Backbone as a ProteinNet text record, in pm:
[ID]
protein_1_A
[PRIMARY]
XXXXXXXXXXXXXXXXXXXXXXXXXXXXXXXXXXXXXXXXXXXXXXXXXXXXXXXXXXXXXXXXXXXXXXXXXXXXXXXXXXXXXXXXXXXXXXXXXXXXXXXXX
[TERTIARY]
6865.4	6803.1	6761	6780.8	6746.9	6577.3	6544.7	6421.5	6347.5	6408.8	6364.3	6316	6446.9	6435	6275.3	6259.5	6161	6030.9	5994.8	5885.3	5870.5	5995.1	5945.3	5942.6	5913.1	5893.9	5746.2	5772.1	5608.7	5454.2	5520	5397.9	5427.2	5486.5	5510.7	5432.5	5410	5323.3	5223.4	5143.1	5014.7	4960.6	5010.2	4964.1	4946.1	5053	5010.3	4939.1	4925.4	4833.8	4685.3	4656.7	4488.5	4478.5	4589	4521	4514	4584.8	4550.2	4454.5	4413.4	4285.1	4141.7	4174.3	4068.5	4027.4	4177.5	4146.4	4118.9	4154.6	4075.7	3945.3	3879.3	3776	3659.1	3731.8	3678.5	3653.8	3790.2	3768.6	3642.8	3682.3	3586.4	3422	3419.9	3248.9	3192	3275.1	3270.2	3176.4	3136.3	3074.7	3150.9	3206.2	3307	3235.9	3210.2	3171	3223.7	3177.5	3233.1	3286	3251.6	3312.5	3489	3503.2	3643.2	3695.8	3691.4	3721.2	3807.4	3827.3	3880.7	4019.9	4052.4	4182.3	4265.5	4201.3	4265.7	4266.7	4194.8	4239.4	4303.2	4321.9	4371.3	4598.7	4553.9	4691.2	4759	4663.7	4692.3	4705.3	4659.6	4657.9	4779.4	4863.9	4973.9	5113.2	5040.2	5161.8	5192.1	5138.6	5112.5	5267	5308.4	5351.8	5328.4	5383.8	5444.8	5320.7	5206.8	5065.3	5026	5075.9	5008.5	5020	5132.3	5178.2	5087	5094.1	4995	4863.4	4810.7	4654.2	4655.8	4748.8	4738.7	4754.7	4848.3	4884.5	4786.4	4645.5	4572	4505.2	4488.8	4445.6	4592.9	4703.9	4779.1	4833	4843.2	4920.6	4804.5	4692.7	4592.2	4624.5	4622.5	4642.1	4785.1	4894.7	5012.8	5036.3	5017.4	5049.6	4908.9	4810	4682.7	4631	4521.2	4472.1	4506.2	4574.1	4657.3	4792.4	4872.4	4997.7	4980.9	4883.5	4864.8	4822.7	4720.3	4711.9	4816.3	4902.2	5011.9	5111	5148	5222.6	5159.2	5025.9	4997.4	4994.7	4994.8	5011.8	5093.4	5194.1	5355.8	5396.3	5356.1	5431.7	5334.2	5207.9	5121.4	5191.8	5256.8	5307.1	5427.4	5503.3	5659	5656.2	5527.2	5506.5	5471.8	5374.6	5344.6	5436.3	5539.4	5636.2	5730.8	5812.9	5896.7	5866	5743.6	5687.7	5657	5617.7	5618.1	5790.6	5894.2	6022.5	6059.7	6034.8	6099.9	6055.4	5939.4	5853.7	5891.8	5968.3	5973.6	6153.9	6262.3	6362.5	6363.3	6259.8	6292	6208.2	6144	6083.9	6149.7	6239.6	6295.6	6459.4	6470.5	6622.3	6596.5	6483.2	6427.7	6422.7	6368	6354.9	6481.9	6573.7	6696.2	6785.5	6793.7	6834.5	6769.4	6665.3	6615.4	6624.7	6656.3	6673.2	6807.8	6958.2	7059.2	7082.3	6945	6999.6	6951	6867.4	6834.6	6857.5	6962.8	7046.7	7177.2
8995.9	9032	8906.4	8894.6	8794.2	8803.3	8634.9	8654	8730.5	8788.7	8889.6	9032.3	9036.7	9174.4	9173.6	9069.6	9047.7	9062.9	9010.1	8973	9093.4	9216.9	9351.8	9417.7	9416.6	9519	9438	9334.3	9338.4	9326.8	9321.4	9324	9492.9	9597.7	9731.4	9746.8	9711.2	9778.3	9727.3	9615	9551.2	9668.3	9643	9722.5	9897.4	9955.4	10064.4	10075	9985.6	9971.3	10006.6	9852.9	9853.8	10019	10039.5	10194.3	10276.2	10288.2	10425	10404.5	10240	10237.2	10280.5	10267.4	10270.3	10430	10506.4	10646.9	10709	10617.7	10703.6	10690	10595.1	10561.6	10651.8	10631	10768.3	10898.7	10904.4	11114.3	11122.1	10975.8	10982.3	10981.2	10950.8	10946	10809.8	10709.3	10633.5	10496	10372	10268.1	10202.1	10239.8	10131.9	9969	9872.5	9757.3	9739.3	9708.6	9712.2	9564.5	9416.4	9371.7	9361.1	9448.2	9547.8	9573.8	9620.7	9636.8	9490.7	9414.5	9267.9	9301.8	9339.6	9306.7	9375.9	9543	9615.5	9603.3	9525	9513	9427.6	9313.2	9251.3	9254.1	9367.9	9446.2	9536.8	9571.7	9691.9	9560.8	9469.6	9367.6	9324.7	9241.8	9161.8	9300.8	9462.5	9529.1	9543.5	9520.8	9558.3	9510.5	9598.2	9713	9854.5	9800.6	9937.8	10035.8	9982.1	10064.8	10125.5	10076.8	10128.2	10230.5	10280.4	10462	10568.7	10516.1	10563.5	10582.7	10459.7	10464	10511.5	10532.2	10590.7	10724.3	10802.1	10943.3	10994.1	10945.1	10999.5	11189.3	11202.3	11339.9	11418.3	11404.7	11466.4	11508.5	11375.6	11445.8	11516.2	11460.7	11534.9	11654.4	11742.7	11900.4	11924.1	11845.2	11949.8	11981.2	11845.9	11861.9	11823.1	11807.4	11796.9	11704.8	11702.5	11560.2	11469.5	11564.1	11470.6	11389.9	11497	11402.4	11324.6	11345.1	11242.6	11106.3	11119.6	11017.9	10906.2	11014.7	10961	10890.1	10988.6	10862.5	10749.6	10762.2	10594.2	10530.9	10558	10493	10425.8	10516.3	10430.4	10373.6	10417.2	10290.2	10200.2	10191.2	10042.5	9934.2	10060.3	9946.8	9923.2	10009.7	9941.4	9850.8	9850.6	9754.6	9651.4	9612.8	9521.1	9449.2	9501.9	9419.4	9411.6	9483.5	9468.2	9313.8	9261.6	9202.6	9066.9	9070	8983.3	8956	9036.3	8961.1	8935.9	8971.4	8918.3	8744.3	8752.5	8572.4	8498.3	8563.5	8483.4	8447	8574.4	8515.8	8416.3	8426	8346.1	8182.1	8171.9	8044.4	7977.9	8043.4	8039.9	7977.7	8052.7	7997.2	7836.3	7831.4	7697.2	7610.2	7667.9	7494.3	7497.6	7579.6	7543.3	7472.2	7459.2	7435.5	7283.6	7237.2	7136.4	7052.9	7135.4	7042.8	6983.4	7076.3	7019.8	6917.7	6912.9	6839.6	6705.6	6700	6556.2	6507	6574.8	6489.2	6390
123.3	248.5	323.2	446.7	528.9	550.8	611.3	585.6	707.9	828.8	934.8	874.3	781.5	720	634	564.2	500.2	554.3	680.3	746.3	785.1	856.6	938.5	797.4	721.8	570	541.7	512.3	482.5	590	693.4	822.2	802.5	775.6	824.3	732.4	611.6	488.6	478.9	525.6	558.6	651.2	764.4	888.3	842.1	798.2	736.5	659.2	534	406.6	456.6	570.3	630.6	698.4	769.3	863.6	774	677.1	587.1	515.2	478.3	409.2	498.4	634.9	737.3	716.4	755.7	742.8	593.3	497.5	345.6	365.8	387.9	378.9	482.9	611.8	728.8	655.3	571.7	536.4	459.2	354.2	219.7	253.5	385	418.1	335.7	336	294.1	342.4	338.8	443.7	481.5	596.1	666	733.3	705.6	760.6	904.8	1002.6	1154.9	1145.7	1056.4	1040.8	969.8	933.6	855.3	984	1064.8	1190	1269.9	1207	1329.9	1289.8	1102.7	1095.3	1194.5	1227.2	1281	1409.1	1473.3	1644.8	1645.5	1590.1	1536.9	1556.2	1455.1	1442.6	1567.7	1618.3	1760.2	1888.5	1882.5	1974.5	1932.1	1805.5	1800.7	1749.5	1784.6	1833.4	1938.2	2023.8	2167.2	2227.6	2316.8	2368.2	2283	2172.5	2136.8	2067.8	2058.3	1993.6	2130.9	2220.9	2408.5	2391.5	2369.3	2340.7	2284	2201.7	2076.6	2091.9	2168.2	2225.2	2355.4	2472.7	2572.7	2590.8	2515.5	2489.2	2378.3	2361.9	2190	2274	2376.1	2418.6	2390.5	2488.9	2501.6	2369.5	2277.7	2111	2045.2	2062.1	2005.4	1986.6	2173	2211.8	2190	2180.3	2122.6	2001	1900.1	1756	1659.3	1726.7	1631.6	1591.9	1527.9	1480.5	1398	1226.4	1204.5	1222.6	1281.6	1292.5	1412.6	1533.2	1597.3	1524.5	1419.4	1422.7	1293.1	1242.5	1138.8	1307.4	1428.1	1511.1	1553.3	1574.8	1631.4	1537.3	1363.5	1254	1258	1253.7	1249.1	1405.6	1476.7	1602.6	1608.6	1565.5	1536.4	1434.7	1325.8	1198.6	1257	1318.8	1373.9	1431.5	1566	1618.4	1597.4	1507.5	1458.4	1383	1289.3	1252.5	1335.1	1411.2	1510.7	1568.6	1631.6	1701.7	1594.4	1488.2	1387.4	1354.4	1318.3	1314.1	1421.4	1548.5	1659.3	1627.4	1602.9	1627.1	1559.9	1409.9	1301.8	1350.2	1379.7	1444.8	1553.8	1626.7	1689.1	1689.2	1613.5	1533.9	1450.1	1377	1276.8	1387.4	1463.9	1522.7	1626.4	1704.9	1748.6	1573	1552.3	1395.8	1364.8	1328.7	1296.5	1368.9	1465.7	1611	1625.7	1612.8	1653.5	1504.2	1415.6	1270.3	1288.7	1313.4	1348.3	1477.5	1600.8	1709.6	1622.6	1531.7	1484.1	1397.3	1383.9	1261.6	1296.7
[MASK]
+++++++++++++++++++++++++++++++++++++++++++++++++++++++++++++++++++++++++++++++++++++++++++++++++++++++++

């Protein structure tokens, strides 16, 4: 596996990992720290475009399909996004250093 493939698999399972830990912890009546809170804006900030959806449509999915699978889609287009957006950076970081390793040789 290339290392793009790598980077959108493991930013997809971080990003999912923290939100589902956010929401176990919500059901469980648990103590969430508001410092616990950075990773995840954090994450919704370096998905951005694609978490916009998700956070702009939260009434409308709410009232068609409910509370949870609304909030299983902004799950997953936060984690798509977030790695989508993490291998885009790493392809293209990754293709400048390569590129500038061969112009100096």
């Amino acid at each position: 596996m290339t290392g793009t493939k790598w980077v959108f698999i493991v930013c997809a399972i971080v990003s999912s990992g923290y939100q589902g830990a956010w929401f176990l912890w919500k059901a469980m009546g648990w103590q969430w720290d508001t410092v616990a809170n950075i990773p995840g804006f954090a994450i919704l900030l370096l998905a951005w475009p694609w978490s916009l959806a998700g956070a702009h449509f939260q009434p409308e999915l709410q009232e068609y399909i409910g509370e949870a699978p609304r909030q299983m889609v902004t799950v997953a287009l936060t984690a798509l996004g977030f790695a989508f957006n993490a291998a885009l950076s790493y392809a293209i970081l990754s293709g400048v250093t390569r590129r500038l390793r061969t112009h100096n040789q």
